[in-house]
Amino acid sequence: MPADSKTNESVSMIDNTTGKKVDFPLLTGTEGPKVIDIRTLYSGLGFFTYDPGYTSTGSTESKITYIDGDAGILRHRGYSIEELAEKSDYMETCYLLLHGELPTSAQKEDFENTITRHTMVHDQMNNFFRGFRRDAHPMAVMCGVVGAMAAFYHDSTDITDPHQRLVASHRLIAKMPTIAAMTYKYSIGQPFMYPRNDLDYAENFLYMMFAVPCEAYKVNPVLSKAMDRIFILHADHEQNASTSTVRLAGSTGANPFACIAAGIASLWGPAHGGANEAVLAMLGKIGTKENIPAFIQKVKDKEEMLMGFGHRVYKNYDPRAKIMARTCHEVLSELNIKNEPLLDMAIEMEQIALNDKYFVDRKLYPNVDFYSGIILKAMGIPVSMFTVLFAVARTVGWIAQWSELIADPAQKIGRPRQLYTGAAPRNYAPLHLRK
Ligand code: SDX
């Protein structure tokens, strides 16, 4: 805990049974609510706290991302997501997340060069893919292949060496689009496309996804710009479930590739990154605009969930969803798609939900996943790849948070406690006496 987080204020807790009182210091960050430092709770009062889902628990201090959920604010290293999405690009945002400052032009050039020159994967990894069924979900393949990177890049798994940590970060950011595109190519039986060093990060990803060796492929600049923005919007989001998974795995001293594979597994769930895929499934199931009111009623009756809506932290519009909705219109117009029934349905559902007491009372607004799937679908990205794209973009956030954890001299292995509600002590019954 940094010394400048300390305040002179404290909160007292009294055990009403014994009358014992303990004071807990209040900590203050740069922004956000004050935090009670309860580390001495067990030694002082003999109690644990109970907070499943961590609704009121801070697991770490961090300098990377700030969210004010009530105001709908998201900032990386102090810069608003709106400004980054409009003025920055994904490579620059990656540098910012990793190093804390925007790069100078020389630093930017050097960083882009480093990432570009790490995009190829070890040639033997091609064989690794062939062990998977072609109809495997790409997220299943991603978990396996990224975890397997630890078996290929031995010279960047010593987490005590800052240089190796940086090399692992570069490798992960650079190779994720290559691996992601390979999962797609493998699923459709097309040859893998090698990355091209003359293309930028987003262009390269689209190229590796959609090009084939037998003809030239030209990346549409509007689409690559939109893809770059989608990457920025997903780059980091403080202590979300997958990032917390990466940090927990990292706290054991596990290598970075294993930690990121754990993050990918955690992201896959429909309550988290898998929601972008689930939104499309939901819209498909609803079918037409006329069926929306009946679906909304089912949501209110708790028979269905409105995917892409609601957030643990945002009790206001997710700022990323606003930018995503704008980007969606830009992409559809570039592609000359005048009528996209999915977009019409999404807009209509949003309007109904934002004016319905059920959603208003619970402060449920569209989140980052609500519109992203519609853009990705319009760009020709198959639905099963949506969460993979989230994983590609989030890798920088995961690795930046992992690096922050490892560099923190005060970091300890993550080890929550529990409220035990199982059997009381009892005697072992021999097999012949059991009923
Ligand atoms: C991401 O944490 C992050 O930062 C994640 C993320 C990131 O960038 O890393 O932002 C990415 O994961 C976005 C979220 C994607 N998930 C979805 O779109 C799935 C649908 N959303 C819900 O599953 C839910 O809103 C969560 C998981 C996102 C948040 O869950 P919480 O905070 O635990 O909220 P809750 O379940 O306690 O809900 C409170 C109330 C409940 O009603 P009551 O019991 O009080 O009557 O709101 C209801 C819920 O039933 N509710 C919903 C709803 N979300 C919450 N009702 C209908 N549809 C929904 N989507």
Tab-separated table of C-alpha atoms and ligand atoms in Angstrom:
chain	number	residue	atom	x	y	z
A	1	MET	CA	0.000	0.000	0.000
A	2	PRO	CA	1.590	3.349	-1.015
A	3	ALA	CA	2.152	5.836	1.837
A	4	ASP	CA	0.150	8.549	0.027
A	5	SER	CA	-3.030	6.423	0.211
A	6	LYS	CA	-3.143	6.810	3.989
A	7	THR	CA	-5.538	9.270	5.606
A	8	ASN	CA	-5.934	10.268	9.247
A	9	GLU	CA	-9.441	8.860	9.192
A	10	SER	CA	-10.524	5.448	10.371
A	11	VAL	CA	-13.591	3.265	10.759
A	12	SER	CA	-14.198	1.344	13.990
A	13	MET	CA	-15.774	-2.048	14.325
A	14	ILE	CA	-17.086	-3.285	17.664
A	15	ASP	CA	-17.812	-6.916	18.447
A	16	ASN	CA	-21.097	-6.488	20.330
A	17	THR	CA	-20.598	-9.825	22.101
A	18	THR	CA	-17.189	-9.113	23.615
A	19	GLY	CA	-17.187	-5.302	23.417
A	20	LYS	CA	-13.779	-5.439	21.685
A	21	LYS	CA	-13.188	-2.491	19.344
A	22	VAL	CA	-10.703	-2.258	16.495
A	23	ASP	CA	-9.957	0.787	14.295
A	24	PHE	CA	-9.348	0.276	10.604
A	25	PRO	CA	-7.551	2.963	8.587
A	26	LEU	CA	-9.331	4.611	5.663
A	27	LEU	CA	-7.317	4.791	2.438
A	28	THR	CA	-7.892	7.241	-0.365
A	29	GLY	CA	-6.970	6.826	-4.026
A	30	THR	CA	-6.580	9.505	-6.701
A	31	GLU	CA	-10.344	9.262	-7.347
A	32	GLY	CA	-13.197	7.049	-6.207
A	33	PRO	CA	-14.672	6.127	-2.838
A	34	LYS	CA	-12.460	5.699	0.210
A	35	VAL	CA	-11.412	2.163	1.047
A	36	ILE	CA	-11.352	0.495	4.486
A	37	ASP	CA	-8.074	-1.335	5.085
A	38	ILE	CA	-9.356	-4.453	6.840
A	39	ARG	CA	-6.148	-6.468	6.731
A	40	THR	CA	-5.976	-6.605	10.535
A	41	LEU	CA	-9.612	-7.715	10.917
A	42	TYR	CA	-8.819	-11.372	11.594
A	43	SER	CA	-5.892	-10.707	13.914
A	44	GLY	CA	-7.852	-7.932	15.712
A	45	LEU	CA	-11.338	-9.421	15.996
A	46	GLY	CA	-11.035	-13.012	14.734
A	47	PHE	CA	-13.551	-12.474	11.910
A	48	PHE	CA	-13.448	-12.811	8.142
A	49	THR	CA	-15.579	-10.706	5.799
A	50	TYR	CA	-18.213	-12.340	3.557
A	51	ASP	CA	-18.571	-10.778	0.108
A	52	PRO	CA	-19.294	-13.323	-2.627
A	53	GLY	CA	-18.870	-11.751	-6.045
A	54	TYR	CA	-16.640	-9.073	-4.427
A	55	THR	CA	-19.408	-6.468	-4.573
A	56	SER	CA	-17.683	-4.314	-1.931
A	57	THR	CA	-14.160	-5.677	-1.939
A	58	GLY	CA	-11.067	-4.128	-3.508
A	59	SER	CA	-8.554	-6.872	-4.312
A	60	THR	CA	-5.636	-4.621	-5.217
A	61	GLU	CA	-4.490	-1.072	-5.740
A	62	SER	CA	-3.821	-0.178	-9.366
A	63	LYS	CA	-2.659	2.803	-11.414
A	64	ILE	CA	-3.942	1.614	-14.781
A	65	THR	CA	-7.694	2.203	-15.178
A	66	TYR	CA	-10.327	4.224	-13.349
A	67	ILE	CA	-14.098	3.710	-13.630
A	68	ASP	CA	-16.825	5.852	-12.083
A	69	GLY	CA	-19.802	3.585	-12.678
A	70	ASP	CA	-22.442	6.072	-11.514
A	71	ALA	CA	-21.192	8.792	-13.842
A	72	GLY	CA	-20.368	6.413	-16.738
A	73	ILE	CA	-16.680	7.406	-16.775
A	74	LEU	CA	-13.786	5.234	-17.969
A	75	ARG	CA	-10.195	6.458	-18.036
A	76	HIS	CA	-6.922	4.722	-18.804
A	77	ARG	CA	-3.922	6.255	-17.036
A	78	GLY	CA	-6.036	9.444	-16.680
A	79	TYR	CA	-7.123	9.699	-20.340
A	80	SER	CA	-10.852	9.353	-21.112
A	81	ILE	CA	-11.958	6.457	-23.296
A	82	GLU	CA	-13.768	8.950	-25.546
A	83	GLU	CA	-10.526	10.821	-26.237
A	84	LEU	CA	-8.499	7.658	-26.741
A	85	ALA	CA	-11.114	6.181	-29.102
A	86	GLU	CA	-11.212	9.369	-31.159
A	87	LYS	CA	-7.588	10.545	-31.180
A	88	SER	CA	-5.397	7.587	-30.322
A	89	ASP	CA	-4.819	4.199	-31.917
A	90	TYR	CA	-4.608	0.732	-30.411
A	91	MET	CA	-0.787	0.490	-30.441
A	92	GLU	CA	-0.493	3.824	-28.648
A	93	THR	CA	-3.153	2.740	-26.127
A	94	CYS	CA	-1.231	-0.499	-25.544
A	95	TYR	CA	1.945	1.481	-24.838
A	96	LEU	CA	0.007	3.763	-22.486
A	97	LEU	CA	-1.458	0.834	-20.546
A	98	LEU	CA	1.889	-0.940	-20.303
A	99	HIS	CA	4.146	2.013	-19.539
A	100	GLY	CA	1.862	4.620	-17.940
A	101	GLU	CA	2.514	7.432	-20.455
A	102	LEU	CA	1.676	8.101	-24.080
A	103	PRO	CA	4.733	7.348	-26.232
A	104	THR	CA	6.878	9.976	-27.940
A	105	SER	CA	7.037	9.469	-31.710
A	106	ALA	CA	10.361	7.598	-31.374
A	107	GLN	CA	8.936	5.383	-28.626
A	108	LYS	CA	5.802	4.735	-30.700
A	109	GLU	CA	7.819	3.765	-33.754
A	110	ASP	CA	10.027	1.481	-31.679
A	111	PHE	CA	7.032	-0.147	-29.953
A	112	GLU	CA	5.162	-0.729	-33.224
A	113	ASN	CA	8.310	-2.160	-34.738
A	114	THR	CA	8.793	-4.532	-31.795
A	115	ILE	CA	5.180	-5.730	-31.885
A	116	THR	CA	5.262	-6.151	-35.674
A	117	ARG	CA	8.413	-8.265	-35.439
A	118	HIS	CA	6.892	-10.588	-32.839
A	119	THR	CA	3.703	-11.435	-34.771
A	120	MET	CA	4.846	-14.778	-36.229
A	121	VAL	CA	4.340	-17.841	-34.069
A	122	HIS	CA	6.806	-20.698	-33.650
A	123	ASP	CA	6.422	-22.880	-36.726
A	124	GLN	CA	5.773	-25.981	-34.643
A	125	MET	CA	2.641	-24.331	-33.262
A	126	ASN	CA	1.027	-25.033	-36.637
A	127	ASN	CA	1.165	-28.749	-35.779
A	128	PHE	CA	-0.340	-28.061	-32.403
A	129	PHE	CA	-3.523	-26.775	-34.064
A	130	ARG	CA	-4.012	-30.020	-35.926
A	131	GLY	CA	-4.736	-31.810	-32.656
A	132	PHE	CA	-8.045	-29.939	-32.366
A	133	ARG	CA	-11.312	-30.881	-34.050
A	134	ARG	CA	-12.166	-28.451	-36.842
A	135	ASP	CA	-15.570	-27.751	-35.250
A	136	ALA	CA	-14.034	-26.811	-31.877
A	137	HIS	CA	-15.118	-23.434	-30.476
A	138	PRO	CA	-12.268	-20.979	-31.246
A	139	MET	CA	-12.162	-19.945	-27.565
A	140	ALA	CA	-11.389	-23.564	-26.617
A	141	VAL	CA	-8.535	-23.559	-29.117
A	142	MET	CA	-7.316	-20.153	-27.837
A	143	CYS	CA	-7.161	-21.426	-24.224
A	144	GLY	CA	-5.067	-24.396	-25.312
A	145	VAL	CA	-2.750	-22.669	-27.779
A	146	VAL	CA	-2.020	-19.606	-25.627
A	147	GLY	CA	-1.357	-21.844	-22.598
A	148	ALA	CA	0.996	-23.871	-24.825
A	149	MET	CA	3.054	-20.746	-25.601
A	150	ALA	CA	4.867	-21.429	-22.320
A	151	ALA	CA	6.176	-24.585	-23.956
A	152	PHE	CA	7.634	-22.601	-26.888
A	153	TYR	CA	9.047	-19.399	-25.415
A	154	HIS	CA	11.184	-20.562	-22.498
A	155	ASP	CA	13.300	-17.427	-22.626
A	156	SER	CA	10.413	-15.250	-21.396
A	157	THR	CA	8.955	-17.224	-18.521
A	158	ASP	CA	11.287	-16.059	-15.719
A	159	ILE	CA	8.926	-13.656	-13.994
A	160	THR	CA	11.673	-12.273	-11.726
A	161	ASP	CA	13.444	-10.733	-14.739
A	162	PRO	CA	11.829	-7.421	-15.848
A	163	HIS	CA	13.288	-7.818	-19.363
A	164	GLN	CA	11.729	-11.272	-19.782
A	165	ARG	CA	8.419	-9.902	-18.488
A	166	LEU	CA	8.492	-7.181	-21.142
A	167	VAL	CA	9.398	-9.662	-23.887
A	168	ALA	CA	6.514	-11.923	-22.807
A	169	SER	CA	4.165	-8.892	-22.904
A	170	HIS	CA	5.296	-8.017	-26.424
A	171	ARG	CA	4.987	-11.623	-27.574
A	172	LEU	CA	1.469	-11.980	-26.204
A	173	ILE	CA	0.175	-8.688	-27.665
A	174	ALA	CA	1.822	-9.442	-31.016
A	175	LYS	CA	0.897	-13.105	-31.406
A	176	MET	CA	-2.713	-13.016	-30.211
A	177	PRO	CA	-4.132	-11.772	-33.562
A	178	THR	CA	-2.058	-14.396	-35.393
A	179	ILE	CA	-3.324	-17.204	-33.143
A	180	ALA	CA	-6.892	-15.849	-33.300
A	181	ALA	CA	-6.851	-15.782	-37.108
A	182	MET	CA	-5.312	-19.276	-37.144
A	183	THR	CA	-8.226	-20.628	-35.072
A	184	TYR	CA	-10.608	-19.270	-37.729
A	185	LYS	CA	-8.615	-20.510	-40.705
A	186	TYR	CA	-8.327	-23.936	-39.095
A	187	SER	CA	-12.099	-24.078	-38.503
A	188	ILE	CA	-12.851	-23.448	-42.193
A	189	GLY	CA	-10.004	-25.566	-43.556
A	190	GLN	CA	-8.104	-22.717	-45.207
A	191	PRO	CA	-4.306	-22.378	-45.006
A	192	PHE	CA	-2.889	-20.168	-42.261
A	193	MET	CA	-1.830	-16.724	-43.512
A	194	TYR	CA	1.500	-15.409	-42.232
A	195	PRO	CA	1.400	-11.882	-40.771
A	196	ARG	CA	2.680	-9.054	-42.979
A	197	ASN	CA	5.078	-6.497	-41.561
A	198	ASP	CA	3.836	-3.707	-43.859
A	199	LEU	CA	0.395	-3.743	-42.232
A	200	ASP	CA	-0.623	-2.216	-38.924
A	201	TYR	CA	-2.072	-4.266	-36.061
A	202	ALA	CA	-5.763	-4.133	-37.060
A	203	GLU	CA	-5.033	-4.404	-40.803
A	204	ASN	CA	-2.846	-7.417	-40.169
A	205	PHE	CA	-5.577	-9.130	-38.189
A	206	LEU	CA	-8.160	-8.593	-40.957
A	207	TYR	CA	-5.625	-9.740	-43.540
A	208	MET	CA	-4.796	-12.954	-41.651
A	209	MET	CA	-8.533	-13.613	-41.176
A	210	PHE	CA	-9.748	-12.994	-44.713
A	211	ALA	CA	-6.849	-13.242	-47.181
A	212	VAL	CA	-6.031	-16.467	-49.046
A	213	PRO	CA	-2.674	-17.322	-50.653
A	214	CYS	CA	-4.099	-17.514	-54.200
A	215	GLU	CA	-5.152	-13.888	-54.662
A	216	ALA	CA	-4.362	-10.350	-53.520
A	217	TYR	CA	-6.352	-8.969	-50.609
A	218	LYS	CA	-6.873	-5.288	-49.909
A	219	VAL	CA	-7.851	-4.262	-46.402
A	220	ASN	CA	-10.721	-1.730	-46.304
A	221	PRO	CA	-9.292	1.269	-44.358
A	222	VAL	CA	-12.682	2.141	-42.810
A	223	LEU	CA	-13.026	-1.390	-41.487
A	224	SER	CA	-9.480	-1.561	-40.156
A	225	LYS	CA	-10.014	1.806	-38.438
A	226	ALA	CA	-13.236	0.456	-36.888
A	227	MET	CA	-11.421	-2.706	-35.802
A	228	ASP	CA	-8.654	-0.613	-34.243
A	229	ARG	CA	-11.298	1.337	-32.303
A	230	ILE	CA	-13.006	-1.877	-31.165
A	231	PHE	CA	-9.605	-3.037	-29.871
A	232	ILE	CA	-9.155	0.259	-27.960
A	233	LEU	CA	-12.630	-0.040	-26.413
A	234	HIS	CA	-11.846	-3.531	-25.078
A	235	ALA	CA	-8.231	-2.913	-24.037
A	236	ASP	CA	-8.672	-2.811	-20.252
A	237	HIS	CA	-11.398	-2.511	-17.637
A	238	GLU	CA	-9.735	-2.635	-14.208
A	239	GLN	CA	-10.541	-5.642	-11.992
A	240	ASN	CA	-13.178	-7.436	-14.134
A	241	ALA	CA	-13.537	-11.222	-13.797
A	242	SER	CA	-10.933	-12.235	-16.391
A	243	THR	CA	-8.373	-9.672	-15.210
A	244	SER	CA	-8.907	-10.799	-11.625
A	245	THR	CA	-8.378	-14.375	-12.852
A	246	VAL	CA	-5.091	-13.339	-14.485
A	247	ARG	CA	-3.992	-11.556	-11.296
A	248	LEU	CA	-4.933	-14.515	-9.085
A	249	ALA	CA	-3.051	-16.941	-11.324
A	250	GLY	CA	-0.143	-14.470	-11.475
A	251	SER	CA	-0.011	-14.186	-7.679
A	252	THR	CA	1.122	-17.824	-7.504
A	253	GLY	CA	4.180	-17.052	-9.629
A	254	ALA	CA	2.729	-18.864	-12.686
A	255	ASN	CA	4.284	-17.874	-16.028
A	256	PRO	CA	2.593	-15.107	-18.080
A	257	PHE	CA	1.363	-17.406	-20.859
A	258	ALA	CA	-0.418	-19.658	-18.336
A	259	CYS	CA	-1.937	-16.578	-16.656
A	260	ILE	CA	-3.283	-15.160	-19.932
A	261	ALA	CA	-4.694	-18.600	-20.860
A	262	ALA	CA	-6.546	-18.501	-17.509
A	263	GLY	CA	-7.863	-15.029	-18.418
A	264	ILE	CA	-9.118	-16.297	-21.784
A	265	ALA	CA	-10.979	-19.139	-20.049
A	266	SER	CA	-12.608	-16.697	-17.647
A	267	LEU	CA	-13.570	-14.272	-20.426
A	268	TRP	CA	-15.400	-17.005	-22.325
A	269	GLY	CA	-18.455	-17.058	-20.026
A	270	PRO	CA	-21.696	-15.447	-21.307
A	271	ALA	CA	-21.905	-13.187	-18.226
A	272	HIS	CA	-18.532	-11.678	-19.291
A	273	GLY	CA	-16.847	-11.578	-22.720
A	274	GLY	CA	-19.056	-14.317	-24.123
A	275	ALA	CA	-21.953	-11.848	-23.999
A	276	ASN	CA	-21.153	-10.404	-27.460
A	277	GLU	CA	-21.817	-13.823	-28.974
A	278	ALA	CA	-24.866	-14.272	-26.706
A	279	VAL	CA	-26.367	-10.939	-27.920
A	280	LEU	CA	-26.446	-12.222	-31.488
A	281	ALA	CA	-27.944	-15.531	-30.357
A	282	MET	CA	-30.599	-13.569	-28.436
A	283	LEU	CA	-31.437	-11.324	-31.401
A	284	GLY	CA	-31.634	-14.381	-33.643
A	285	LYS	CA	-33.981	-16.078	-31.196
A	286	ILE	CA	-36.264	-13.029	-31.005
A	287	GLY	CA	-36.367	-12.993	-34.784
A	288	THR	CA	-38.377	-9.861	-35.571
A	289	LYS	CA	-39.169	-6.491	-34.001
A	290	GLU	CA	-42.747	-7.583	-33.328
A	291	ASN	CA	-41.484	-10.224	-30.878
A	292	ILE	CA	-39.484	-7.752	-28.766
A	293	PRO	CA	-42.244	-6.810	-26.261
A	294	ALA	CA	-42.923	-10.487	-25.511
A	295	PHE	CA	-39.185	-11.090	-25.019
A	296	ILE	CA	-38.857	-8.069	-22.716
A	297	GLN	CA	-41.752	-9.445	-20.662
A	298	LYS	CA	-39.901	-12.771	-20.343
A	299	VAL	CA	-36.826	-10.869	-19.136
A	300	LYS	CA	-38.936	-9.108	-16.496
A	301	ASP	CA	-40.394	-12.486	-15.494
A	302	LYS	CA	-36.780	-13.723	-15.081
A	303	GLU	CA	-37.235	-16.361	-17.771
A	304	GLU	CA	-34.690	-14.661	-20.049
A	305	MET	CA	-31.708	-12.344	-19.674
A	306	LEU	CA	-31.241	-9.239	-21.821
A	307	MET	CA	-27.702	-10.003	-23.002
A	308	GLY	CA	-25.430	-6.985	-23.494
A	309	PHE	CA	-27.295	-5.132	-20.746
A	310	GLY	CA	-26.330	-4.484	-17.142
A	311	HIS	CA	-22.963	-4.161	-15.474
A	312	ARG	CA	-21.549	-4.667	-12.017
A	313	VAL	CA	-19.901	-1.237	-11.997
A	314	TYR	CA	-21.816	0.923	-14.500
A	315	LYS	CA	-25.139	2.081	-13.119
A	316	ASN	CA	-25.288	4.428	-16.086
A	317	TYR	CA	-24.560	4.086	-19.807
A	318	ASP	CA	-21.288	2.191	-20.399
A	319	PRO	CA	-19.279	4.905	-22.226
A	320	ARG	CA	-17.860	2.237	-24.534
A	321	ALA	CA	-21.378	1.241	-25.662
A	322	LYS	CA	-22.059	4.810	-26.875
A	323	ILE	CA	-18.874	4.822	-28.974
A	324	MET	CA	-19.657	1.301	-30.175
A	325	ALA	CA	-23.160	2.339	-31.321
A	326	ARG	CA	-21.645	5.261	-33.310
A	327	THR	CA	-19.018	2.978	-34.844
A	328	CYS	CA	-21.766	0.541	-35.789
A	329	HIS	CA	-23.532	3.220	-37.872
A	330	GLU	CA	-20.214	4.219	-39.540
A	331	VAL	CA	-19.379	0.637	-40.488
A	332	LEU	CA	-22.841	-0.128	-41.850
A	333	SER	CA	-22.796	3.045	-43.908
A	334	GLU	CA	-19.321	2.234	-45.315
A	335	LEU	CA	-20.543	-1.221	-46.231
A	336	ASN	CA	-23.645	0.329	-47.786
A	337	ILE	CA	-25.898	-1.708	-45.536
A	338	LYS	CA	-29.068	0.405	-45.436
A	339	ASN	CA	-31.273	-2.021	-43.590
A	340	GLU	CA	-29.756	-4.202	-40.935
A	341	PRO	CA	-32.637	-5.882	-39.079
A	342	LEU	CA	-30.331	-6.810	-36.184
A	343	LEU	CA	-29.350	-3.169	-35.658
A	344	ASP	CA	-32.983	-2.035	-35.920
A	345	MET	CA	-33.943	-4.626	-33.318
A	346	ALA	CA	-31.078	-3.646	-31.012
A	347	ILE	CA	-32.036	0.055	-31.194
A	348	GLU	CA	-35.672	-0.762	-30.523
A	349	MET	CA	-34.800	-3.021	-27.569
A	350	GLU	CA	-32.543	-0.350	-26.113
A	351	GLN	CA	-35.341	2.252	-26.340
A	352	ILE	CA	-37.906	-0.062	-24.736
A	353	ALA	CA	-35.510	-1.082	-21.950
A	354	LEU	CA	-34.344	2.456	-21.183
A	355	ASN	CA	-37.968	3.511	-20.630
A	356	ASP	CA	-39.161	0.447	-18.723
A	357	LYS	CA	-39.426	0.572	-14.923
A	358	TYR	CA	-37.778	-2.877	-14.507
A	359	PHE	CA	-34.566	-1.698	-16.206
A	360	VAL	CA	-34.719	1.870	-14.866
A	361	ASP	CA	-35.107	0.681	-11.240
A	362	ARG	CA	-32.180	-1.722	-11.590
A	363	LYS	CA	-30.078	0.812	-13.535
A	364	LEU	CA	-29.568	-1.578	-16.434
A	365	TYR	CA	-28.006	0.059	-19.516
A	366	PRO	CA	-26.337	-1.320	-22.647
A	367	ASN	CA	-22.763	-2.465	-22.002
A	368	VAL	CA	-19.772	-2.815	-24.346
A	369	ASP	CA	-21.116	-6.092	-25.751
A	370	PHE	CA	-24.525	-4.836	-26.882
A	371	TYR	CA	-23.526	-3.298	-30.235
A	372	SER	CA	-20.101	-4.843	-30.850
A	373	GLY	CA	-21.506	-8.100	-32.261
A	374	ILE	CA	-23.581	-6.258	-34.855
A	375	ILE	CA	-20.493	-4.401	-36.137
A	376	LEU	CA	-18.394	-7.548	-36.159
A	377	LYS	CA	-21.084	-9.490	-37.997
A	378	ALA	CA	-21.333	-6.733	-40.619
A	379	MET	CA	-17.547	-6.924	-41.054
A	380	GLY	CA	-17.860	-10.619	-41.865
A	381	ILE	CA	-16.451	-11.880	-38.555
A	382	PRO	CA	-18.154	-15.182	-37.680
A	383	VAL	CA	-20.148	-15.126	-34.435
A	384	SER	CA	-17.981	-17.786	-32.773
A	385	MET	CA	-14.973	-15.418	-33.176
A	386	PHE	CA	-16.549	-12.471	-31.308
A	387	THR	CA	-15.211	-13.399	-27.886
A	388	VAL	CA	-11.852	-14.272	-29.433
A	389	LEU	CA	-11.630	-10.662	-30.646
A	390	PHE	CA	-12.385	-9.452	-27.138
A	391	ALA	CA	-9.535	-11.682	-25.892
A	392	VAL	CA	-7.132	-10.291	-28.508
A	393	ALA	CA	-7.915	-6.718	-27.466
A	394	ARG	CA	-7.945	-7.427	-23.705
A	395	THR	CA	-4.533	-9.149	-23.738
A	396	VAL	CA	-2.776	-5.821	-23.230
A	397	GLY	CA	-4.970	-5.048	-20.202
A	398	TRP	CA	-4.353	-8.490	-18.727
A	399	ILE	CA	-0.602	-8.295	-19.239
A	400	ALA	CA	-0.360	-4.700	-17.978
A	401	GLN	CA	-2.249	-5.683	-14.810
A	402	TRP	CA	-0.109	-8.817	-14.456
A	403	SER	CA	3.098	-6.745	-14.821
A	404	GLU	CA	1.847	-4.273	-12.231
A	405	LEU	CA	1.172	-7.167	-9.849
A	406	ILE	CA	4.552	-8.837	-10.346
A	407	ALA	CA	6.474	-5.551	-9.986
A	408	ASP	CA	4.692	-4.757	-6.693
A	409	PRO	CA	7.066	-5.758	-3.867
A	410	ALA	CA	4.091	-6.060	-1.478
A	411	GLN	CA	2.203	-8.587	-3.627
A	412	LYS	CA	1.121	-11.810	-1.924
A	413	ILE	CA	-0.491	-14.978	-3.194
A	414	GLY	CA	-4.258	-14.415	-3.554
A	415	ARG	CA	-6.050	-16.640	-1.085
A	416	PRO	CA	-9.654	-15.757	-0.118
A	417	ARG	CA	-11.251	-17.283	2.983
A	418	GLN	CA	-14.741	-18.773	3.264
A	419	LEU	CA	-17.827	-19.202	5.395
A	420	TYR	CA	-17.877	-22.957	5.940
A	421	THR	CA	-21.418	-24.390	5.883
A	422	GLY	CA	-20.619	-28.083	5.415
A	423	ALA	CA	-20.865	-31.037	7.772
A	424	ALA	CA	-19.842	-30.688	11.427
A	425	PRO	CA	-17.108	-33.074	12.688
A	426	ARG	CA	-18.234	-36.710	12.605
A	427	ASN	CA	-16.721	-40.156	12.849
A	428	TYR	CA	-15.662	-42.244	9.836
A	429	ALA	CA	-18.129	-45.066	9.194
A	430	PRO	CA	-16.685	-48.330	7.842
A	431	LEU	CA	-18.127	-49.342	4.454
A	432	HIS	CA	-20.266	-52.220	5.809
A	433	LEU	CA	-22.049	-49.866	8.252
A	434	ARG	CA	-23.003	-47.200	5.655
A	435	LYS	CA	-26.621	-46.988	4.472
B	1	SDX	C1	-18.458	-7.514	-19.569
B	1	SDX	O1	-16.813	-6.284	-15.108
B	1	SDX	C2	-16.428	-5.797	-16.223
B	1	SDX	O2	-15.815	-4.754	-16.272
B	1	SDX	C3	-16.793	-6.617	-17.454
B	1	SDX	C4	-16.622	-5.938	-18.824
B	1	SDX	C5	-15.145	-5.750	-19.198
B	1	SDX	O3	-14.855	-4.880	-20.049
B	1	SDX	O4	-14.295	-6.494	-18.698
B	1	SDX	O5	-17.271	-4.680	-18.864
B	1	SDX	C6	-17.188	-6.841	-19.956
B	1	SDX	O6	-18.389	-8.596	-19.040
B	1	SDX	C7	-19.786	-6.821	-19.818
B	1	SDX	C8	-20.986	-7.586	-19.252
B	1	SDX	C9	-21.454	-8.612	-20.271
B	1	SDX	N1	-22.509	-9.450	-19.785
B	1	SDX	C10	-23.779	-9.388	-20.210
B	1	SDX	O7	-24.146	-8.549	-21.037
B	1	SDX	C11	-24.691	-10.455	-19.676
B	1	SDX	C12	-25.954	-9.823	-19.162
B	1	SDX	N2	-25.646	-9.065	-17.979
B	1	SDX	C13	-25.845	-9.682	-16.683
B	1	SDX	O8	-25.486	-11.027	-16.626
B	1	SDX	C14	-25.345	-8.824	-15.507
B	1	SDX	O9	-25.874	-7.551	-15.654
B	1	SDX	C15	-23.841	-8.737	-15.202
B	1	SDX	C16	-23.204	-10.102	-15.038
B	1	SDX	C17	-23.102	-7.980	-16.270
B	1	SDX	C18	-23.682	-7.985	-13.849
B	1	SDX	O10	-24.258	-8.742	-12.830
B	1	SDX	P1	-24.417	-8.244	-11.311
B	1	SDX	O11	-23.645	-7.025	-11.059
B	1	SDX	O12	-24.107	-9.419	-10.434
B	1	SDX	O13	-25.946	-7.856	-11.227
B	1	SDX	P2	-27.076	-8.732	-10.659
B	1	SDX	O14	-27.051	-10.070	-11.330
B	1	SDX	O15	-26.983	-8.738	-9.154
B	1	SDX	O16	-28.364	-7.968	-11.138
B	1	SDX	C19	-29.085	-7.042	-10.344
B	1	SDX	C20	-30.523	-7.102	-10.798
B	1	SDX	C21	-31.127	-8.506	-10.702
B	1	SDX	O17	-32.531	-8.330	-10.535
B	1	SDX	P3	-33.198	-8.516	-9.071
B	1	SDX	O18	-32.720	-9.877	-8.553
B	1	SDX	O19	-32.674	-7.411	-8.217
B	1	SDX	O20	-34.655	-8.479	-9.325
B	1	SDX	O21	-30.616	-6.755	-12.190
B	1	SDX	C22	-31.108	-7.875	-12.938
B	1	SDX	C23	-30.889	-9.103	-12.046
B	1	SDX	O22	-31.790	-10.154	-12.375
B	1	SDX	N3	-30.310	-7.960	-14.145
B	1	SDX	C24	-30.800	-8.220	-15.351
B	1	SDX	C25	-29.714	-8.139	-16.231
B	1	SDX	N4	-28.608	-7.832	-15.544
B	1	SDX	C26	-28.974	-7.726	-14.273
B	1	SDX	N5	-32.030	-8.509	-15.749
B	1	SDX	C27	-32.196	-8.752	-17.056
B	1	SDX	N6	-31.194	-8.693	-17.986
B	1	SDX	C28	-29.956	-8.390	-17.582
B	1	SDX	N7	-28.954	-8.325	-18.465
